Tab-separated table of C-alpha atoms and ligand atoms in Angstrom:
chain	number	residue	atom	x	y	z
A	269	MET	CA	0.000	0.000	0.000
A	270	TYR	CA	2.924	2.364	0.664
A	271	TRP	CA	6.360	2.499	-0.874
A	272	ASN	CA	7.895	4.394	2.048
A	273	GLU	CA	5.595	4.322	5.053
A	274	ARG	CA	8.009	6.159	7.327
A	275	TYR	CA	7.765	9.333	5.250
A	276	GLU	CA	4.344	8.923	3.673
A	277	CYS	CA	2.644	8.499	7.062
A	278	MET	CA	4.979	10.642	9.172
A	279	PRO	CA	3.226	12.331	12.131
A	280	GLU	CA	2.456	15.932	11.145
A	281	GLU	CA	4.591	17.524	13.845
A	282	GLU	CA	7.628	15.475	12.841
A	283	LEU	CA	7.016	16.283	9.174
A	284	ARG	CA	6.922	20.008	9.945
A	285	GLU	CA	10.257	19.798	11.757
A	286	LEU	CA	11.791	17.977	8.802
A	287	GLN	CA	10.316	20.521	6.383
A	288	LEU	CA	11.786	23.455	8.331
A	289	GLU	CA	15.214	21.860	8.510
A	290	ARG	CA	15.156	21.166	4.768
A	291	LEU	CA	13.741	24.592	3.897
A	292	GLN	CA	16.576	26.291	5.777
A	293	ALA	CA	19.149	24.164	3.939
A	294	THR	CA	17.502	24.911	0.578
A	295	VAL	CA	17.403	28.646	1.200
A	296	LYS	CA	21.084	28.588	2.115
A	297	ARG	CA	21.970	26.551	-0.950
A	298	ALA	CA	20.084	28.944	-3.222
A	299	PHE	CA	21.468	32.085	-1.564
A	300	PHE	CA	25.107	31.046	-1.598
A	301	ASN	CA	25.209	29.319	-4.975
A	302	VAL	CA	22.755	31.083	-7.298
A	303	PRO	CA	23.403	34.789	-7.983
A	304	PHE	CA	19.763	35.212	-9.061
A	305	TYR	CA	18.485	34.195	-5.618
A	306	ARG	CA	21.118	36.179	-3.733
A	307	LYS	CA	20.121	39.335	-5.615
A	308	ALA	CA	16.405	38.662	-5.177
A	309	PHE	CA	16.816	38.098	-1.421
A	310	GLN	CA	19.031	41.135	-0.964
A	311	ALA	CA	16.606	43.321	-2.902
A	312	ILE	CA	14.027	42.805	-0.151
A	313	GLY	CA	16.527	42.636	2.718
A	314	ILE	CA	16.238	38.928	3.479
A	315	GLU	CA	19.011	36.496	4.322
A	316	PRO	CA	18.980	32.761	5.082
A	317	GLY	CA	19.122	33.357	8.860
A	318	ASP	CA	15.712	35.082	8.706
A	319	ILE	CA	13.953	31.780	8.009
A	320	LYS	CA	13.194	30.581	11.550
A	321	SER	CA	9.819	28.908	11.028
A	322	LEU	CA	7.744	27.518	8.163
A	323	ASP	CA	5.619	30.692	8.264
A	324	ASP	CA	8.731	32.650	7.292
A	325	LEU	CA	8.411	31.060	3.857
A	326	GLN	CA	6.087	33.941	3.036
A	327	LYS	CA	8.941	36.416	3.455
A	328	LEU	CA	10.764	34.887	0.493
A	329	PRO	CA	10.406	36.215	-3.058
A	330	PHE	CA	8.594	34.240	-5.790
A	331	THR	CA	10.338	32.545	-8.711
A	332	THR	CA	8.690	32.473	-12.146
A	333	LYS	CA	9.177	30.705	-15.441
A	334	GLN	CA	10.461	34.003	-16.793
A	335	ASP	CA	13.261	33.945	-14.185
A	336	LEU	CA	14.365	30.555	-15.526
A	337	ARG	CA	14.232	31.925	-19.069
A	338	ASP	CA	16.209	35.025	-18.130
A	339	ASN	CA	18.929	32.768	-16.729
A	340	TYR	CA	18.902	30.438	-19.745
A	341	PRO	CA	20.326	27.878	-19.977
A	342	PHE	CA	22.149	27.014	-16.719
A	343	GLY	CA	22.109	30.248	-14.705
A	344	MET	CA	19.766	28.917	-12.002
A	345	PHE	CA	21.882	25.841	-11.254
A	346	ALA	CA	23.260	25.681	-7.708
A	347	VAL	CA	26.018	23.161	-8.459
A	348	PRO	CA	28.916	23.092	-10.948
A	349	MET	CA	28.148	21.337	-14.255
A	350	SER	CA	30.508	18.511	-13.234
A	351	GLU	CA	27.855	17.465	-10.707
A	352	VAL	CA	24.939	17.629	-13.153
A	353	VAL	CA	24.170	14.176	-14.561
A	354	ARG	CA	20.942	14.948	-16.479
A	355	ILE	CA	19.425	17.886	-18.329
A	356	HIS	CA	15.763	18.173	-19.336
A	357	SER	CA	13.883	21.088	-20.776
A	358	SER	CA	10.321	22.145	-21.305
A	359	SER	CA	8.978	22.800	-24.759
A	360	GLY	CA	8.289	26.487	-24.515
A	361	THR	CA	5.796	27.458	-27.210
A	362	THR	CA	7.067	31.013	-27.039
A	363	GLY	CA	10.619	32.175	-26.417
A	364	LYS	CA	13.408	30.089	-24.940
A	365	PRO	CA	12.591	26.785	-23.246
A	366	THR	CA	13.253	26.401	-19.525
A	367	VAL	CA	16.210	24.170	-18.762
A	368	VAL	CA	16.408	21.990	-15.662
A	369	GLY	CA	19.309	19.957	-14.241
A	370	TYR	CA	19.687	17.031	-11.845
A	371	THR	CA	22.561	15.764	-9.720
A	372	ARG	CA	22.935	12.041	-9.116
A	373	HIS	CA	21.146	12.540	-5.797
A	374	ASP	CA	18.297	14.437	-7.508
A	375	ILE	CA	17.770	11.537	-9.926
A	376	ASP	CA	17.762	9.174	-6.968
A	377	VAL	CA	15.140	11.247	-5.119
A	378	TRP	CA	13.028	11.514	-8.283
A	379	ALA	CA	13.037	7.724	-8.738
A	380	GLU	CA	12.029	7.326	-5.069
A	381	LEU	CA	9.158	9.805	-5.448
A	382	MET	CA	7.945	8.165	-8.649
A	383	ALA	CA	8.069	4.730	-6.984
A	384	ARG	CA	5.934	6.152	-4.164
A	385	ALA	CA	3.595	7.728	-6.696
A	386	LEU	CA	3.170	4.515	-8.696
A	387	VAL	CA	2.346	2.539	-5.539
A	388	CYS	CA	-0.010	5.280	-4.321
A	389	GLY	CA	-1.751	5.147	-7.709
A	390	GLY	CA	-2.312	1.394	-7.396
A	391	THR	CA	0.753	-0.139	-9.087
A	392	THR	CA	2.826	-3.028	-7.702
A	393	ARG	CA	6.095	-4.685	-8.698
A	394	HIS	CA	4.077	-7.367	-10.451
A	395	ASP	CA	2.682	-4.907	-12.982
A	396	ILE	CA	3.680	-4.413	-16.605
A	397	ILE	CA	3.730	-0.666	-17.154
A	398	GLN	CA	3.210	0.606	-20.682
A	399	ASN	CA	4.831	4.021	-20.485
A	400	ALA	CA	3.365	6.089	-23.320
A	401	TYR	CA	4.652	9.425	-22.023
A	402	GLY	CA	7.168	10.961	-24.399
A	403	TYR	CA	10.826	10.050	-23.800
A	404	GLY	CA	13.325	12.798	-24.424
A	405	LEU	CA	13.746	16.320	-23.139
A	406	PHE	CA	10.219	16.117	-21.675
A	407	THR	CA	10.400	14.786	-18.101
A	408	GLY	CA	7.327	12.513	-18.362
A	409	GLY	CA	8.843	9.447	-20.006
A	410	LEU	CA	12.096	9.093	-18.071
A	411	GLY	CA	10.467	10.216	-14.804
A	412	ILE	CA	7.944	7.379	-14.869
A	413	HIS	CA	10.581	4.999	-16.232
A	414	TYR	CA	13.023	5.379	-13.338
A	415	GLY	CA	10.213	5.107	-10.797
A	416	ALA	CA	8.895	1.929	-12.411
A	417	GLU	CA	12.355	0.359	-12.333
A	418	ARG	CA	12.865	1.445	-8.720
A	419	LEU	CA	9.551	-0.183	-7.853
A	420	GLY	CA	10.594	-3.338	-9.659
A	421	ALA	CA	7.700	-3.387	-12.108
A	422	SER	CA	8.298	-4.312	-15.770
A	423	VAL	CA	8.364	-1.119	-17.784
A	424	ILE	CA	7.784	-0.935	-21.541
A	425	PRO	CA	9.479	2.295	-22.731
A	426	ILE	CA	7.179	2.670	-25.718
A	427	SER	CA	6.954	6.505	-25.558
A	428	GLY	CA	4.094	8.370	-27.261
A	429	GLY	CA	2.597	7.880	-30.706
A	430	ASN	CA	2.215	4.945	-33.103
A	431	THR	CA	-1.165	4.175	-31.609
A	432	LYS	CA	-1.917	0.916	-33.396
A	433	ARG	CA	1.392	-0.534	-32.298
A	434	GLN	CA	0.636	0.614	-28.744
A	435	ILE	CA	-2.561	-1.413	-28.813
A	436	MET	CA	-0.906	-4.479	-30.308
A	437	ILE	CA	1.791	-4.402	-27.617
A	438	MET	CA	-0.763	-3.752	-24.895
A	439	LYS	CA	-2.595	-6.875	-25.994
A	440	ASP	CA	0.383	-9.136	-26.728
A	441	TYR	CA	2.566	-8.201	-23.731
A	442	GLY	CA	-0.362	-8.060	-21.325
A	443	SER	CA	0.272	-4.504	-20.103
A	444	THR	CA	-1.576	-3.921	-16.830
A	445	VAL	CA	-0.826	-0.228	-16.242
A	446	LEU	CA	-0.939	2.595	-18.784
A	447	THR	CA	0.851	5.914	-18.224
A	448	CYS	CA	0.270	8.851	-20.595
A	449	THR	CA	-1.702	12.086	-20.930
A	450	PRO	CA	-5.473	11.693	-20.397
A	451	SER	CA	-6.196	12.968	-23.903
A	452	TYR	CA	-3.925	10.299	-25.361
A	453	ALA	CA	-5.608	7.620	-23.219
A	454	LEU	CA	-8.908	8.626	-24.766
A	455	HIS	CA	-7.416	8.543	-28.246
A	456	LEU	CA	-6.070	5.039	-27.565
A	457	ALA	CA	-9.556	3.937	-26.489
A	458	GLU	CA	-11.020	5.321	-29.684
A	459	VAL	CA	-8.487	3.640	-31.984
A	460	MET	CA	-8.960	0.431	-30.006
A	461	ALA	CA	-12.680	0.517	-30.744
A	462	GLU	CA	-11.957	1.129	-34.448
A	463	MET	CA	-9.633	-1.890	-34.491
A	464	GLY	CA	-12.337	-3.984	-32.887
A	465	VAL	CA	-10.305	-4.586	-29.715
A	466	SER	CA	-12.478	-4.636	-26.605
A	467	PRO	CA	-11.161	-3.785	-23.102
A	468	GLY	CA	-12.007	-7.359	-22.101
A	469	GLU	CA	-9.241	-8.643	-24.397
A	470	LEU	CA	-6.650	-6.631	-22.458
A	471	LYS	CA	-5.131	-7.076	-19.017
A	472	LEU	CA	-5.096	-3.333	-18.444
A	473	ARG	CA	-6.460	-2.484	-14.988
A	474	CYS	CA	-5.031	0.875	-14.029
A	475	GLY	CA	-4.037	4.183	-15.640
A	476	ILE	CA	-1.866	6.982	-14.285
A	477	PHE	CA	-2.552	10.101	-16.283
A	478	GLY	CA	-1.233	13.638	-16.062
A	479	ALA	CA	0.674	16.511	-17.711
A	480	GLU	CA	-2.595	18.315	-18.522
A	481	PRO	CA	-5.695	19.222	-16.499
A	482	TRP	CA	-8.640	16.847	-16.935
A	483	SER	CA	-12.086	16.775	-15.410
A	484	GLU	CA	-13.824	14.239	-13.198
A	485	ASN	CA	-16.178	13.446	-16.094
A	486	MET	CA	-13.210	12.811	-18.339
A	487	ARG	CA	-11.965	10.325	-15.739
A	488	GLN	CA	-15.249	8.447	-15.805
A	489	GLU	CA	-15.219	8.398	-19.592
A	490	ILE	CA	-11.670	6.972	-19.723
A	491	GLU	CA	-12.429	4.417	-16.993
A	492	LYS	CA	-15.519	3.260	-18.857
A	493	ARG	CA	-13.919	3.055	-22.290
A	494	LEU	CA	-10.721	1.317	-21.187
A	495	GLY	CA	-12.248	-0.686	-18.336
A	496	ILE	CA	-9.666	0.597	-15.831
A	497	SER	CA	-9.238	2.674	-12.679
A	498	ALA	CA	-7.644	6.035	-13.549
A	499	VAL	CA	-5.751	8.369	-11.219
A	500	ASP	CA	-4.337	11.853	-11.673
A	501	ILE	CA	-0.593	12.478	-11.263
A	502	TYR	CA	0.979	15.923	-11.011
A	503	GLY	CA	4.373	17.394	-11.619
A	504	LEU	CA	6.273	19.927	-13.665
A	505	SER	CA	9.814	19.951	-14.963
A	506	GLU	CA	10.804	23.154	-13.141
A	507	VAL	CA	10.032	21.461	-9.814
A	508	ILE	CA	11.271	17.918	-10.649
A	509	GLY	CA	8.977	16.386	-13.297
A	510	PRO	CA	6.140	13.931	-12.594
A	511	GLY	CA	6.068	12.795	-8.967
A	512	VAL	CA	5.265	15.993	-7.082
A	513	GLY	CA	1.863	14.613	-6.125
A	514	ILE	CA	-0.674	11.933	-7.007
A	515	GLU	CA	-4.115	10.696	-6.080
A	516	CYS	CA	-4.438	7.627	-3.882
A	517	GLN	CA	-7.154	5.012	-4.280
A	518	GLU	CA	-9.640	7.356	-2.570
A	519	LYS	CA	-9.420	9.636	-5.656
A	520	ASN	CA	-10.102	12.577	-3.443
A	521	GLY	CA	-7.390	15.108	-4.229
A	522	LEU	CA	-3.681	14.682	-4.865
A	523	HIS	CA	-1.227	13.999	-2.036
A	524	VAL	CA	1.856	16.215	-2.333
A	525	PHE	CA	5.081	14.574	-1.142
A	526	GLY	CA	5.613	17.020	1.694
A	527	ASP	CA	9.035	15.806	2.767
A	528	HIS	CA	10.344	17.087	-0.581
A	529	PHE	CA	7.996	19.955	-1.511
A	530	LEU	CA	6.226	22.752	0.350
A	531	VAL	CA	3.025	23.989	-1.258
A	532	GLU	CA	1.042	27.201	-0.947
A	533	VAL	CA	-2.055	28.353	-2.829
A	534	ILE	CA	-2.159	32.076	-3.543
A	535	ASP	CA	-4.391	34.593	-5.236
A	536	PRO	CA	-2.468	35.159	-8.504
A	537	VAL	CA	-3.279	38.865	-8.462
A	538	THR	CA	-2.751	39.899	-4.811
A	539	GLU	CA	-0.095	37.154	-4.293
A	540	LYS	CA	-1.496	36.468	-0.803
A	541	SER	CA	-2.349	32.974	0.487
A	542	VAL	CA	-5.971	31.944	0.098
A	543	PRO	CA	-7.790	29.771	2.683
A	544	PRO	CA	-8.245	26.018	2.109
A	545	GLY	CA	-11.054	25.251	-0.312
A	546	GLN	CA	-10.575	28.462	-2.272
A	547	LEU	CA	-9.167	28.315	-5.801
A	548	GLY	CA	-5.814	29.930	-6.453
A	549	GLU	CA	-2.391	29.385	-8.008
A	550	LEU	CA	-0.203	26.587	-6.663
A	551	VAL	CA	3.242	27.745	-5.480
A	552	ILE	CA	5.938	25.145	-4.774
A	553	THR	CA	9.233	25.275	-2.890
A	554	SER	CA	11.602	22.335	-3.343
A	555	LEU	CA	13.128	21.020	-0.115
A	556	THR	CA	15.814	18.595	-1.256
A	557	LYS	CA	16.825	19.473	-4.791
A	558	GLU	CA	20.534	20.078	-5.287
A	559	ALA	CA	21.039	21.146	-8.900
A	560	LEU	CA	17.993	23.376	-9.248
A	561	PRO	CA	16.428	24.425	-5.957
A	562	VAL	CA	13.244	26.425	-6.549
A	563	ILE	CA	11.927	28.911	-4.016
A	564	ARG	CA	8.201	29.708	-4.167
A	565	TYR	CA	7.871	28.704	-7.808
A	566	ARG	CA	4.716	30.070	-9.455
A	567	THR	CA	3.332	27.008	-11.241
A	568	ARG	CA	0.376	28.862	-12.860
A	569	ASP	CA	-1.692	25.758	-12.087
A	570	ILE	CA	-5.072	26.426	-10.493
A	571	THR	CA	-6.146	24.317	-7.507
A	572	SER	CA	-7.145	24.587	-3.845
A	573	LEU	CA	-5.837	23.108	-0.587
A	574	LEU	CA	-8.031	20.365	0.864
A	575	LEU	CA	-8.690	20.131	4.575
A	576	GLY	CA	-8.906	16.979	6.647
A	577	THR	CA	-7.066	13.688	6.681
A	578	CYS	CA	-7.272	10.982	4.040
A	579	SER	CA	-8.391	7.479	4.940
A	580	CYS	CA	-5.391	6.000	3.086
A	581	GLY	CA	-3.212	6.986	6.073
A	582	ARG	CA	-0.865	9.353	4.233
A	583	THR	CA	-0.350	12.509	6.275
A	584	TYR	CA	0.657	14.730	3.354
A	585	VAL	CA	-1.397	17.760	2.499
A	586	ARG	CA	-3.760	17.279	-0.460
A	587	VAL	CA	-4.620	19.636	-3.302
A	588	ALA	CA	-7.775	19.427	-5.412
A	589	ARG	CA	-7.641	18.205	-8.995
A	590	PHE	CA	-6.501	21.018	-11.236
A	591	THR	CA	-9.071	23.326	-12.778
A	592	GLY	CA	-6.659	24.647	-15.373
A	593	ARG	CA	-3.702	26.957	-15.691
A	594	THR	CA	-3.651	30.685	-15.267
A	595	ASP	CA	-2.283	30.627	-18.864
A	596	ASP	CA	-5.294	28.621	-20.088
A	597	MET	CA	-7.745	30.855	-18.344
A	598	LEU	CA	-9.549	32.804	-20.996
A	599	ILE	CA	-10.996	36.153	-20.157
A	600	ILE	CA	-14.015	36.502	-22.394
A	601	ARG	CA	-16.001	39.697	-21.921
A	602	GLY	CA	-14.436	40.037	-18.496
A	603	VAL	CA	-15.496	36.541	-17.405
A	604	ASN	CA	-12.926	33.880	-16.460
A	605	VAL	CA	-13.444	30.737	-18.533
A	606	PHE	CA	-11.481	27.476	-18.248
A	607	PRO	CA	-11.557	24.852	-21.033
A	608	SER	CA	-12.115	22.234	-18.307
A	609	GLN	CA	-15.497	23.801	-17.465
A	610	VAL	CA	-16.600	23.301	-21.062
A	611	GLU	CA	-15.291	19.729	-21.022
A	612	SER	CA	-17.283	18.973	-17.886
A	613	VAL	CA	-20.537	20.201	-19.425
A	614	LEU	CA	-19.988	18.295	-22.675
A	615	LEU	CA	-19.310	15.015	-20.905
A	616	GLU	CA	-22.204	15.436	-18.517
A	617	MET	CA	-24.719	16.149	-21.274
A	618	GLY	CA	-23.873	13.133	-23.413
A	619	GLY	CA	-24.497	12.898	-27.158
A	620	THR	CA	-21.047	14.267	-27.918
A	621	GLU	CA	-17.499	12.908	-27.929
A	622	PRO	CA	-14.922	14.376	-25.521
A	623	HIS	CA	-13.144	16.044	-28.435
A	624	TYR	CA	-13.722	19.755	-28.566
A	625	LEU	CA	-12.176	23.053	-29.494
A	626	LEU	CA	-12.820	26.522	-28.086
A	627	ILE	CA	-12.525	29.280	-30.632
A	628	VAL	CA	-12.376	32.775	-29.212
A	629	ASP	CA	-12.693	35.709	-31.563
A	630	ARG	CA	-13.592	39.357	-31.522
A	631	GLN	CA	-16.345	40.901	-33.608
A	632	GLY	CA	-16.099	44.643	-33.361
A	633	ALA	CA	-15.509	45.272	-29.672
A	634	LEU	CA	-17.250	42.088	-28.578
A	635	ASP	CA	-15.527	38.791	-27.717
A	636	THR	CA	-17.183	35.669	-29.044
A	637	LEU	CA	-16.853	32.054	-27.958
A	638	GLU	CA	-17.559	29.172	-30.267
A	639	VAL	CA	-17.421	25.601	-28.981
A	640	LYS	CA	-16.809	23.029	-31.705
A	641	VAL	CA	-17.634	19.540	-30.554
A	642	GLU	CA	-17.897	16.143	-32.187
A	643	VAL	CA	-21.268	14.445	-32.136
A	644	SER	CA	-21.200	10.786	-31.142
A	645	ASP	CA	-21.526	8.286	-33.988
A	646	SER	CA	-24.980	7.105	-33.005
A	647	LEU	CA	-26.446	10.585	-32.960
A	648	PHE	CA	-24.761	11.758	-36.124
A	649	SER	CA	-26.733	9.400	-38.322
A	650	ASP	CA	-29.849	10.571	-36.506
A	651	LYS	CA	-32.402	13.047	-37.781
A	652	VAL	CA	-31.496	16.702	-38.137
A	653	ARG	CA	-34.026	17.486	-35.452
A	654	GLY	CA	-32.123	15.459	-32.852
A	655	LEU	CA	-28.982	17.413	-33.632
A	656	GLU	CA	-30.771	20.727	-33.380
A	657	GLU	CA	-32.132	19.756	-30.001
A	658	LEU	CA	-28.705	18.672	-28.763
A	659	GLU	CA	-27.205	21.945	-29.922
A	660	LYS	CA	-29.877	23.915	-28.096
A	661	ARG	CA	-29.384	21.968	-24.866
A	662	LEU	CA	-25.608	22.444	-25.047
A	663	VAL	CA	-25.955	26.192	-25.609
A	664	ASN	CA	-28.272	26.499	-22.592
A	665	GLU	CA	-26.085	24.442	-20.302
A	666	LEU	CA	-22.818	26.106	-21.373
A	667	GLU	CA	-24.282	29.593	-21.058
A	668	SER	CA	-25.587	28.926	-17.573
A	669	THR	CA	-22.261	27.371	-16.462
A	670	LEU	CA	-19.963	29.969	-18.003
A	671	GLY	CA	-22.144	33.036	-17.674
A	672	ILE	CA	-21.524	34.239	-21.236
A	673	SER	CA	-23.210	33.596	-24.566
A	674	VAL	CA	-21.801	30.677	-26.531
A	675	LYS	CA	-22.151	29.419	-30.078
A	676	VAL	CA	-22.102	25.630	-30.378
A	677	THR	CA	-21.045	23.991	-33.622
A	678	LEU	CA	-21.590	20.250	-33.882
A	679	VAL	CA	-19.134	18.535	-36.185
A	680	GLU	CA	-18.806	15.009	-37.589
A	681	PRO	CA	-17.112	12.355	-35.474
A	682	LYS	CA	-13.290	12.279	-35.788
A	683	THR	CA	-12.909	15.649	-37.479
A	684	ILE	CA	-11.146	17.457	-34.625
A	685	GLU	CA	-7.417	16.814	-34.656
A	686	ARG	CA	-6.177	14.264	-32.076
A	687	SER	CA	-3.092	14.742	-29.944
A	688	GLU	CA	-0.437	12.232	-28.957
A	689	GLY	CA	0.721	14.445	-26.123
A	690	LYS	CA	-0.923	17.479	-24.640
A	691	ALA	CA	-4.195	18.341	-26.366
A	692	VAL	CA	-4.807	21.720	-28.017
A	693	ARG	CA	-8.196	22.922	-26.769
A	694	VAL	CA	-8.186	26.636	-27.513
A	695	ILE	CA	-7.692	28.815	-30.558
A	696	ASP	CA	-7.656	32.438	-29.523
A	697	LYS	CA	-7.917	34.481	-32.691
A	698	ARG	CA	-7.909	37.730	-30.717
A	699	LYS	CA	-4.133	37.493	-30.274
A	700	ILE	CA	-3.364	36.899	-33.926
B	100	ZN	ZN1	-5.026	9.253	0.422
């Protein structure tokens, strides 16, 4: 049930002591080895000795993705390159990518955290893990890979893409666990159906999906179509990669590995902490990383802190499943809209496939939102009247959920482009 019970179930008081000790060491490491941090601390008159309790975390300055870009490629590293054994980077769509480095100890910690995460998500050493996260500069593939090997499971390093081969291997090798993005899991299910392969012919029983926000309805859809139990895993390359947090079998929020990361949820505008239960931006401080310590890193991911203990016995703090990213948040006529809200409505209403596209445009001074969604096969061959009714229902439901007027365009099944990694859900023509 646990990979490392001592840490995963550590009494809260003891965990807090460990966190403070590690925070102080991290702050020192950053201050004395990274000119960026030294300058940022000095600019607000803070030095490592000022961190006397966990509450003092709030005195420290934030770190952003832009800071990593400004110090491209290795300027944020706290160790000489001779100690860096691995380099990953994120695929920035604009500007320079962010580059992250790992010492041998960092890689060791990452493998430990991923082993914990896999066990927490329901995997054992007897599983055959089909790892369809991309291998390469992206942290997903190798992150899961090292954790699976640490756990002692059999890992298939298949990487993303080549969907038909994925399904053949899944069937022939008897893969029991699938790891990939949720949108790719759904695509796999669809191609499987086209190939006439039913979930009953597979040994697949569990899926660990992440690297993009996905809704509770999307989970149910994937579980139904693949005949598995699906959990959400969270991580980002700037902090370590996958393995920052994961859901347990309760599927009631993600446990964050608190002996290695401190989390806060803040209002992205005022930058002040928000109370548990309230949505805000997740901020993470690494507690053990050597090559790239991050202090109060602004993840741009939207979540909330959950109160109360979890029946699985882990004492770590939990965060809610992610609503989206501050980057994904669209402001349409002054209203905040997340693609995940649209996804939730579509899946709840039925009659459509979970493949959709939000097109935001501006006509004159007015923003417009069009939701393109695929109609399910059975309905598409139906009478025009059925489609008109579906469209009307979707417009009503979306408008009442989002609070703005929406145009719904129903399109033929399989006409919206599929992704093998992170799905593209929004086209904002206002920026072009
Ligand atoms: Zn739990």
